[in-house]
């Protein structure tokens, strides 16, 4: 992987089966409802499901700023891992998002780890800051991961996210 170190990661234990978690994290139009910055996703072409090579478009917002990205599924191991690469229009690499699911240490439920790597060329970072309004992308993504995972847990456990 050309981007060895993630810029942000988060982990949460959920009282749900790996299959229940995977069903949600591998369906971007559903998973997006738990996100902070991203607000909509739609599959592009076929297959319109989690499969390596499948594509979807993600729509993001921060304040009055709006942008979209094109995403390609790079891992779809049922009940274990879902990952996708994010590209800006014209194919410029931006990031990779990955969800790993493992049985919880206590044998109840599972642990979900969300990880983000930056793939963007250094010359594009000032442009990305201007487009998104986010200067400290690692800290911003770490906060968003915590929010997303908290909402996912609340949904799966039938509780209210705080």
Short mmCIF file of N, CA and C in Angstrom, two decimals:
data_model
loop_
_atom_site.label_atom_id
_atom_site.label_comp_id
_atom_site.label_asym_id
_atom_site.label_seq_id
_atom_site.Cartn_x
_atom_site.Cartn_y
_atom_site.Cartn_z
N UNK A 1 0.86 -1.17 0.00
CA UNK A 1 0.00 0.00 0.00
C UNK A 1 0.91 1.23 0.00
N UNK A 2 0.72 2.16 -0.93
CA UNK A 2 1.61 3.33 -1.01
C UNK A 2 1.43 4.28 0.17
N UNK A 3 0.41 4.11 0.95
CA UNK A 3 0.12 4.96 2.10
C UNK A 3 0.11 4.07 3.33
N UNK A 4 1.26 3.94 3.94
CA UNK A 4 1.45 2.96 5.01
C UNK A 4 0.73 3.30 6.30
N UNK A 5 0.72 4.55 6.69
CA UNK A 5 0.21 4.93 8.00
C UNK A 5 -1.13 5.64 7.87
N UNK A 6 -2.12 5.15 8.59
CA UNK A 6 -3.42 5.83 8.54
C UNK A 6 -3.33 7.21 9.18
N UNK A 7 -4.19 8.11 8.72
CA UNK A 7 -4.25 9.44 9.33
C UNK A 7 -5.27 9.48 10.46
N UNK A 8 -6.20 8.53 10.47
CA UNK A 8 -7.23 8.51 11.51
C UNK A 8 -7.78 7.10 11.64
N UNK A 9 -8.10 6.72 12.86
CA UNK A 9 -8.71 5.42 13.10
C UNK A 9 -9.55 5.49 14.36
N UNK A 10 -10.52 4.62 14.43
CA UNK A 10 -11.37 4.54 15.61
C UNK A 10 -11.89 3.13 15.73
N UNK A 11 -12.27 2.77 16.95
CA UNK A 11 -12.72 1.40 17.21
C UNK A 11 -13.84 1.46 18.24
N UNK A 12 -14.82 0.58 18.05
CA UNK A 12 -15.93 0.51 18.99
C UNK A 12 -16.43 -0.93 19.05
N UNK A 13 -16.88 -1.33 20.22
CA UNK A 13 -17.48 -2.65 20.37
C UNK A 13 -18.99 -2.49 20.32
N UNK A 14 -19.61 -3.35 19.53
CA UNK A 14 -21.05 -3.25 19.26
C UNK A 14 -21.70 -4.58 19.64
N UNK A 15 -22.83 -4.50 20.30
CA UNK A 15 -23.58 -5.70 20.65
C UNK A 15 -24.44 -6.09 19.44
N UNK A 16 -23.75 -6.62 18.43
CA UNK A 16 -24.40 -7.05 17.18
C UNK A 16 -23.48 -8.07 16.53
N UNK A 17 -24.03 -8.84 15.64
CA UNK A 17 -23.22 -9.85 14.95
C UNK A 17 -22.38 -9.20 13.85
N UNK A 18 -21.27 -9.84 13.47
CA UNK A 18 -20.49 -9.35 12.34
C UNK A 18 -21.35 -9.20 11.08
N UNK A 19 -22.29 -10.11 10.87
CA UNK A 19 -23.16 -10.02 9.69
C UNK A 19 -24.02 -8.77 9.72
N UNK A 20 -24.57 -8.42 10.90
CA UNK A 20 -25.38 -7.21 11.01
C UNK A 20 -24.55 -5.96 10.73
N UNK A 21 -23.34 -5.93 11.27
CA UNK A 21 -22.46 -4.78 11.06
C UNK A 21 -22.05 -4.69 9.59
N UNK A 22 -21.63 -5.81 9.02
CA UNK A 22 -21.17 -5.80 7.63
C UNK A 22 -22.28 -5.35 6.68
N UNK A 23 -23.49 -5.80 6.94
CA UNK A 23 -24.63 -5.42 6.09
C UNK A 23 -24.75 -3.90 5.98
N UNK A 24 -24.47 -3.19 7.07
CA UNK A 24 -24.58 -1.73 7.06
C UNK A 24 -23.32 -1.08 6.50
N UNK A 25 -22.13 -1.43 7.01
CA UNK A 25 -20.93 -0.73 6.57
C UNK A 25 -20.61 -0.97 5.10
N UNK A 26 -21.11 -2.06 4.54
CA UNK A 26 -20.83 -2.36 3.12
C UNK A 26 -21.90 -1.83 2.19
N UNK A 27 -22.80 -1.02 2.70
CA UNK A 27 -23.87 -0.43 1.89
C UNK A 27 -23.79 1.09 2.04
N UNK A 28 -22.97 1.74 1.21
CA UNK A 28 -22.73 3.18 1.37
C UNK A 28 -24.00 4.04 1.49
N UNK A 29 -25.06 3.82 0.69
CA UNK A 29 -26.25 4.65 0.88
C UNK A 29 -26.87 4.53 2.27
N UNK A 30 -26.68 3.39 2.93
CA UNK A 30 -27.17 3.23 4.31
C UNK A 30 -26.14 3.79 5.30
N UNK A 31 -24.88 3.41 5.14
CA UNK A 31 -23.83 3.82 6.07
C UNK A 31 -23.70 5.33 6.14
N UNK A 32 -23.95 5.99 5.05
CA UNK A 32 -23.80 7.45 4.99
C UNK A 32 -24.72 8.15 5.98
N UNK A 33 -25.81 7.50 6.37
CA UNK A 33 -26.74 8.12 7.31
C UNK A 33 -26.14 8.28 8.70
N UNK A 34 -25.02 7.60 8.97
CA UNK A 34 -24.36 7.72 10.27
C UNK A 34 -23.17 8.66 10.24
N UNK A 35 -22.81 9.14 9.06
CA UNK A 35 -21.62 9.97 8.87
C UNK A 35 -21.87 11.42 9.24
N UNK A 36 -20.80 12.14 9.40
CA UNK A 36 -20.87 13.56 9.75
C UNK A 36 -20.69 14.44 8.52
N UNK A 37 -19.61 14.27 7.78
CA UNK A 37 -19.30 15.13 6.64
C UNK A 37 -20.01 14.66 5.37
N UNK A 38 -20.06 13.36 5.18
CA UNK A 38 -20.74 12.81 4.01
C UNK A 38 -22.24 12.77 4.30
N UNK A 39 -23.04 13.06 3.29
CA UNK A 39 -24.49 13.10 3.53
C UNK A 39 -25.31 12.30 2.54
N UNK A 40 -24.68 11.80 1.48
CA UNK A 40 -25.42 11.01 0.50
C UNK A 40 -24.44 10.15 -0.29
N UNK A 41 -24.91 8.97 -0.69
CA UNK A 41 -24.11 8.09 -1.54
C UNK A 41 -25.06 7.35 -2.47
N UNK A 42 -24.56 7.05 -3.66
CA UNK A 42 -25.37 6.26 -4.59
C UNK A 42 -24.43 5.39 -5.42
N UNK A 43 -24.90 4.18 -5.66
CA UNK A 43 -24.13 3.25 -6.47
C UNK A 43 -24.08 3.73 -7.90
N UNK A 44 -22.98 3.47 -8.60
CA UNK A 44 -22.80 3.81 -10.01
C UNK A 44 -22.70 2.51 -10.79
N UNK A 45 -23.60 2.29 -11.70
CA UNK A 45 -23.54 1.09 -12.54
C UNK A 45 -23.84 -0.18 -11.77
N UNK A 46 -23.32 -1.29 -12.31
CA UNK A 46 -23.55 -2.61 -11.72
C UNK A 46 -22.21 -3.22 -11.35
N UNK A 47 -22.12 -4.03 -10.31
CA UNK A 47 -23.21 -4.35 -9.40
C UNK A 47 -23.43 -3.21 -8.41
N UNK A 48 -24.65 -3.02 -8.00
CA UNK A 48 -25.00 -1.98 -7.02
C UNK A 48 -25.01 -2.62 -5.63
N UNK A 49 -23.86 -3.20 -5.29
CA UNK A 49 -23.71 -3.87 -3.99
C UNK A 49 -22.22 -4.00 -3.70
N UNK A 50 -21.91 -4.42 -2.50
CA UNK A 50 -20.52 -4.57 -2.08
C UNK A 50 -19.84 -5.69 -2.86
N UNK A 51 -18.98 -5.31 -3.77
CA UNK A 51 -18.17 -6.26 -4.54
C UNK A 51 -16.93 -5.51 -5.00
N UNK A 52 -15.80 -6.17 -4.98
CA UNK A 52 -14.57 -5.52 -5.44
C UNK A 52 -14.79 -5.02 -6.86
N UNK A 53 -14.44 -3.76 -7.06
CA UNK A 53 -14.63 -3.11 -8.37
C UNK A 53 -15.91 -2.32 -8.48
N UNK A 54 -16.88 -2.55 -7.61
CA UNK A 54 -18.13 -1.76 -7.64
C UNK A 54 -17.79 -0.30 -7.33
N UNK A 55 -18.60 0.60 -7.87
CA UNK A 55 -18.33 2.03 -7.70
C UNK A 55 -19.55 2.73 -7.13
N UNK A 56 -19.28 3.78 -6.38
CA UNK A 56 -20.35 4.64 -5.89
C UNK A 56 -19.85 6.07 -5.80
N UNK A 57 -20.76 6.99 -5.75
CA UNK A 57 -20.43 8.41 -5.61
C UNK A 57 -20.85 8.85 -4.22
N UNK A 58 -19.95 9.56 -3.55
CA UNK A 58 -20.24 10.11 -2.23
C UNK A 58 -20.36 11.61 -2.31
N UNK A 59 -21.33 12.15 -1.60
CA UNK A 59 -21.55 13.60 -1.56
C UNK A 59 -21.25 14.09 -0.15
N UNK A 60 -20.47 15.16 -0.08
CA UNK A 60 -19.99 15.67 1.20
C UNK A 60 -20.34 17.14 1.36
N UNK A 61 -20.36 17.55 2.64
CA UNK A 61 -20.60 18.97 2.91
C UNK A 61 -19.93 19.36 4.22
N UNK A 62 -19.54 20.61 4.26
CA UNK A 62 -19.03 21.22 5.48
C UNK A 62 -19.45 22.67 5.42
N UNK A 63 -20.38 23.02 6.28
CA UNK A 63 -20.92 24.37 6.20
C UNK A 63 -21.59 24.57 4.85
N UNK A 64 -21.21 25.62 4.16
CA UNK A 64 -21.80 25.91 2.85
C UNK A 64 -21.06 25.22 1.71
N UNK A 65 -19.94 24.62 2.01
CA UNK A 65 -19.15 23.93 0.98
C UNK A 65 -19.79 22.58 0.66
N UNK A 66 -19.76 22.21 -0.62
CA UNK A 66 -20.29 20.93 -1.10
C UNK A 66 -19.32 20.38 -2.14
N UNK A 67 -19.12 19.05 -2.12
CA UNK A 67 -18.28 18.40 -3.14
C UNK A 67 -18.66 16.93 -3.21
N UNK A 68 -18.24 16.30 -4.30
CA UNK A 68 -18.50 14.86 -4.43
C UNK A 68 -17.21 14.15 -4.78
N UNK A 69 -17.21 12.85 -4.51
CA UNK A 69 -16.07 12.01 -4.84
C UNK A 69 -16.59 10.72 -5.47
N UNK A 70 -15.73 10.06 -6.21
CA UNK A 70 -16.04 8.77 -6.79
C UNK A 70 -15.26 7.71 -6.04
N UNK A 71 -15.93 6.64 -5.68
CA UNK A 71 -15.32 5.62 -4.83
C UNK A 71 -15.37 4.26 -5.52
N UNK A 72 -14.32 3.48 -5.29
CA UNK A 72 -14.23 2.13 -5.85
C UNK A 72 -13.97 1.14 -4.72
N UNK A 73 -14.80 0.12 -4.63
CA UNK A 73 -14.64 -0.90 -3.60
C UNK A 73 -13.38 -1.71 -3.89
N UNK A 74 -12.49 -1.80 -2.89
CA UNK A 74 -11.24 -2.54 -3.04
C UNK A 74 -11.18 -3.79 -2.15
N UNK A 75 -12.10 -3.90 -1.20
CA UNK A 75 -12.19 -5.10 -0.36
C UNK A 75 -13.64 -5.29 0.05
N UNK A 76 -14.13 -6.51 -0.09
CA UNK A 76 -15.50 -6.84 0.30
C UNK A 76 -15.51 -8.28 0.81
N UNK A 77 -14.91 -8.46 1.98
CA UNK A 77 -14.89 -9.79 2.60
C UNK A 77 -16.03 -9.83 3.61
N UNK A 78 -17.06 -10.54 3.26
CA UNK A 78 -18.29 -10.58 4.05
C UNK A 78 -18.01 -10.84 5.53
N UNK A 79 -18.59 -9.99 6.36
CA UNK A 79 -18.53 -10.07 7.82
C UNK A 79 -17.13 -9.81 8.38
N UNK A 80 -16.18 -9.36 7.54
CA UNK A 80 -14.81 -9.11 7.99
C UNK A 80 -14.27 -7.74 7.62
N UNK A 81 -14.35 -7.39 6.32
CA UNK A 81 -13.73 -6.13 5.88
C UNK A 81 -14.48 -5.56 4.68
N UNK A 82 -14.65 -4.23 4.73
CA UNK A 82 -15.16 -3.49 3.59
C UNK A 82 -14.27 -2.27 3.45
N UNK A 83 -13.74 -2.03 2.25
CA UNK A 83 -12.85 -0.89 2.03
C UNK A 83 -13.07 -0.32 0.64
N UNK A 84 -12.84 0.98 0.53
CA UNK A 84 -12.96 1.62 -0.78
C UNK A 84 -11.97 2.77 -0.90
N UNK A 85 -11.52 2.97 -2.13
CA UNK A 85 -10.66 4.10 -2.45
C UNK A 85 -11.53 5.25 -2.93
N UNK A 86 -11.13 6.45 -2.55
CA UNK A 86 -11.85 7.67 -2.89
C UNK A 86 -11.01 8.47 -3.87
N UNK A 87 -11.63 8.89 -4.96
CA UNK A 87 -10.97 9.72 -5.96
C UNK A 87 -11.80 10.97 -6.19
N UNK A 88 -11.10 12.07 -6.44
CA UNK A 88 -11.76 13.31 -6.85
C UNK A 88 -12.17 13.15 -8.31
N UNK A 89 -13.01 14.04 -8.81
CA UNK A 89 -13.30 14.01 -10.24
C UNK A 89 -11.99 14.00 -11.04
N UNK A 90 -12.00 13.38 -12.17
CA UNK A 90 -10.84 13.19 -13.06
C UNK A 90 -9.86 12.16 -12.51
N UNK A 91 -10.28 11.38 -11.50
CA UNK A 91 -9.48 10.25 -11.04
C UNK A 91 -8.34 10.56 -10.09
N UNK A 92 -8.25 11.76 -9.55
CA UNK A 92 -7.18 12.10 -8.62
C UNK A 92 -7.39 11.35 -7.30
N UNK A 93 -6.41 10.55 -6.85
CA UNK A 93 -6.59 9.80 -5.61
C UNK A 93 -6.68 10.72 -4.40
N UNK A 94 -7.59 10.40 -3.48
CA UNK A 94 -7.80 11.21 -2.28
C UNK A 94 -7.51 10.40 -1.02
N UNK A 95 -8.22 9.29 -0.82
CA UNK A 95 -8.08 8.55 0.43
C UNK A 95 -8.56 7.12 0.27
N UNK A 96 -8.39 6.35 1.35
CA UNK A 96 -8.99 5.03 1.46
C UNK A 96 -9.69 4.97 2.81
N UNK A 97 -10.90 4.38 2.80
CA UNK A 97 -11.67 4.13 4.02
C UNK A 97 -11.83 2.64 4.15
N UNK A 98 -11.67 2.14 5.38
CA UNK A 98 -11.76 0.70 5.60
C UNK A 98 -12.47 0.41 6.92
N UNK A 99 -13.32 -0.60 6.89
CA UNK A 99 -14.03 -1.08 8.07
C UNK A 99 -13.64 -2.53 8.30
N UNK A 100 -13.06 -2.80 9.47
CA UNK A 100 -12.71 -4.16 9.85
C UNK A 100 -13.63 -4.60 10.98
N UNK A 101 -14.11 -5.82 10.89
CA UNK A 101 -15.05 -6.37 11.86
C UNK A 101 -14.44 -7.65 12.43
N UNK A 102 -14.42 -7.74 13.77
CA UNK A 102 -13.86 -8.92 14.43
C UNK A 102 -14.70 -9.25 15.65
N UNK A 103 -14.75 -10.52 16.03
CA UNK A 103 -15.48 -10.88 17.25
C UNK A 103 -14.90 -10.10 18.44
N UNK A 104 -15.76 -9.65 19.34
CA UNK A 104 -15.32 -8.93 20.53
C UNK A 104 -14.55 -9.86 21.45
N UNK A 105 -13.60 -9.31 22.19
CA UNK A 105 -12.78 -10.10 23.11
C UNK A 105 -13.62 -10.85 24.14
N UNK A 106 -14.73 -10.26 24.56
CA UNK A 106 -15.56 -10.91 25.58
C UNK A 106 -16.54 -11.92 24.99
N UNK A 107 -16.48 -12.10 23.65
CA UNK A 107 -17.34 -13.08 23.00
C UNK A 107 -18.75 -12.60 22.73
N UNK A 108 -19.06 -11.37 23.13
CA UNK A 108 -20.40 -10.81 22.89
C UNK A 108 -20.28 -9.68 21.87
N UNK A 109 -20.95 -9.82 20.78
CA UNK A 109 -20.91 -8.78 19.76
C UNK A 109 -19.62 -8.80 18.97
N UNK A 110 -19.25 -7.63 18.46
CA UNK A 110 -18.03 -7.53 17.65
C UNK A 110 -17.41 -6.15 17.79
N UNK A 111 -16.19 -6.07 17.35
CA UNK A 111 -15.46 -4.81 17.35
C UNK A 111 -15.39 -4.32 15.91
N UNK A 112 -15.70 -3.04 15.73
CA UNK A 112 -15.64 -2.41 14.42
C UNK A 112 -14.52 -1.39 14.45
N UNK A 113 -13.60 -1.48 13.50
CA UNK A 113 -12.51 -0.52 13.39
C UNK A 113 -12.67 0.21 12.06
N UNK A 114 -12.73 1.53 12.13
CA UNK A 114 -12.80 2.36 10.92
C UNK A 114 -11.45 3.06 10.78
N UNK A 115 -10.85 2.95 9.60
CA UNK A 115 -9.52 3.50 9.36
C UNK A 115 -9.53 4.32 8.07
N UNK A 116 -8.76 5.41 8.09
CA UNK A 116 -8.66 6.29 6.92
C UNK A 116 -7.20 6.58 6.61
N UNK A 117 -6.84 6.39 5.34
CA UNK A 117 -5.51 6.74 4.85
C UNK A 117 -5.65 7.85 3.84
N UNK A 118 -4.65 8.71 3.80
CA UNK A 118 -4.59 9.77 2.80
C UNK A 118 -3.82 9.25 1.59
N UNK A 119 -4.37 9.45 0.39
CA UNK A 119 -3.72 9.02 -0.85
C UNK A 119 -3.42 10.21 -1.75
N UNK A 120 -3.82 11.38 -1.33
CA UNK A 120 -3.75 12.57 -2.17
C UNK A 120 -2.29 13.01 -2.39
N UNK A 121 -1.96 13.45 -3.60
CA UNK A 121 -0.61 13.98 -3.83
C UNK A 121 -0.42 15.28 -3.02
N UNK A 122 0.79 15.50 -2.56
CA UNK A 122 1.08 16.67 -1.71
C UNK A 122 0.67 17.99 -2.38
N UNK A 123 0.83 18.09 -3.70
CA UNK A 123 0.51 19.35 -4.37
C UNK A 123 -0.98 19.68 -4.30
N UNK A 124 -1.82 18.66 -4.08
CA UNK A 124 -3.27 18.88 -4.05
C UNK A 124 -3.79 19.29 -2.67
N UNK A 125 -3.00 19.11 -1.64
CA UNK A 125 -3.47 19.39 -0.27
C UNK A 125 -3.96 20.83 -0.10
N UNK A 126 -3.23 21.86 -0.57
CA UNK A 126 -3.76 23.23 -0.42
C UNK A 126 -5.09 23.43 -1.16
N UNK A 127 -5.26 22.76 -2.29
CA UNK A 127 -6.52 22.85 -3.04
C UNK A 127 -7.63 22.17 -2.25
N UNK A 128 -7.33 21.01 -1.68
CA UNK A 128 -8.33 20.29 -0.87
C UNK A 128 -8.75 21.12 0.33
N UNK A 129 -7.81 21.79 0.97
CA UNK A 129 -8.14 22.66 2.11
C UNK A 129 -9.08 23.77 1.66
N UNK A 130 -8.80 24.37 0.51
CA UNK A 130 -9.66 25.44 0.00
C UNK A 130 -11.05 24.91 -0.35
N UNK A 131 -11.12 23.73 -0.94
CA UNK A 131 -12.41 23.17 -1.34
C UNK A 131 -13.26 22.73 -0.16
N UNK A 132 -12.62 22.12 0.84
CA UNK A 132 -13.37 21.54 1.95
C UNK A 132 -13.41 22.40 3.20
N UNK A 133 -12.50 23.35 3.31
CA UNK A 133 -12.45 24.18 4.50
C UNK A 133 -11.85 23.47 5.71
N UNK A 134 -11.19 22.34 5.48
CA UNK A 134 -10.61 21.56 6.58
C UNK A 134 -9.10 21.64 6.51
N UNK A 135 -8.50 22.30 7.51
CA UNK A 135 -7.05 22.47 7.55
C UNK A 135 -6.37 21.23 8.14
N UNK A 136 -6.91 20.73 9.25
CA UNK A 136 -6.31 19.57 9.92
C UNK A 136 -7.15 18.33 9.62
N UNK A 137 -6.93 17.75 8.45
CA UNK A 137 -7.73 16.60 8.01
C UNK A 137 -7.60 15.40 8.97
N UNK A 138 -6.42 15.04 9.48
CA UNK A 138 -6.36 13.91 10.41
C UNK A 138 -7.24 14.09 11.65
N UNK A 139 -7.18 15.24 12.29
CA UNK A 139 -8.00 15.48 13.49
C UNK A 139 -9.48 15.51 13.13
N UNK A 140 -9.79 16.13 12.01
CA UNK A 140 -11.18 16.21 11.55
C UNK A 140 -11.75 14.82 11.29
N UNK A 141 -10.98 13.98 10.58
CA UNK A 141 -11.46 12.63 10.29
C UNK A 141 -11.55 11.78 11.55
N UNK A 142 -10.63 11.96 12.50
CA UNK A 142 -10.71 11.21 13.76
C UNK A 142 -12.00 11.55 14.50
N UNK A 143 -12.37 12.82 14.54
CA UNK A 143 -13.64 13.22 15.18
C UNK A 143 -14.83 12.62 14.43
N UNK A 144 -14.78 12.68 13.11
CA UNK A 144 -15.89 12.15 12.32
C UNK A 144 -16.02 10.63 12.47
N UNK A 145 -14.90 9.94 12.57
CA UNK A 145 -14.94 8.49 12.78
C UNK A 145 -15.60 8.18 14.12
N UNK A 146 -15.23 8.90 15.16
CA UNK A 146 -15.83 8.68 16.48
C UNK A 146 -17.34 8.90 16.42
N UNK A 147 -17.77 9.94 15.73
CA UNK A 147 -19.20 10.23 15.58
C UNK A 147 -19.90 9.12 14.81
N UNK A 148 -19.32 8.73 13.69
CA UNK A 148 -19.92 7.68 12.85
C UNK A 148 -20.06 6.37 13.61
N UNK A 149 -19.00 5.96 14.28
CA UNK A 149 -19.04 4.70 15.01
C UNK A 149 -20.03 4.75 16.17
N UNK A 150 -20.11 5.89 16.84
CA UNK A 150 -21.09 6.05 17.91
C UNK A 150 -22.52 5.93 17.39
N UNK A 151 -22.79 6.53 16.26
CA UNK A 151 -24.13 6.46 15.66
C UNK A 151 -24.44 5.04 15.18
N UNK A 152 -23.44 4.38 14.62
CA UNK A 152 -23.62 3.00 14.17
C UNK A 152 -23.97 2.10 15.36
N UNK A 153 -23.23 2.25 16.44
CA UNK A 153 -23.48 1.46 17.65
C UNK A 153 -24.89 1.72 18.18
N UNK A 154 -25.27 3.00 18.27
CA UNK A 154 -26.59 3.35 18.77
C UNK A 154 -27.69 2.73 17.91
N UNK A 155 -27.48 2.77 16.60
CA UNK A 155 -28.47 2.19 15.68
C UNK A 155 -28.59 0.68 15.90
N UNK A 156 -27.45 0.00 15.93
CA UNK A 156 -27.46 -1.45 16.05
C UNK A 156 -27.96 -1.94 17.40
N UNK A 157 -27.73 -1.14 18.42
CA UNK A 157 -28.15 -1.55 19.78
C UNK A 157 -29.48 -0.94 20.17
N UNK A 158 -30.06 -0.14 19.26
CA UNK A 158 -31.38 0.43 19.53
C UNK A 158 -31.36 1.49 20.61
N UNK A 159 -30.22 2.19 20.75
CA UNK A 159 -30.12 3.27 21.75
C UNK A 159 -29.92 4.58 21.03
N UNK A 160 -29.88 5.63 21.80
CA UNK A 160 -29.71 6.98 21.25
C UNK A 160 -28.23 7.38 21.32
N UNK A 161 -27.67 7.87 20.21
CA UNK A 161 -26.27 8.33 20.19
C UNK A 161 -26.16 9.60 21.00
N UNK A 162 -25.08 9.73 21.75
CA UNK A 162 -24.90 10.96 22.54
C UNK A 162 -24.04 11.96 21.83
#
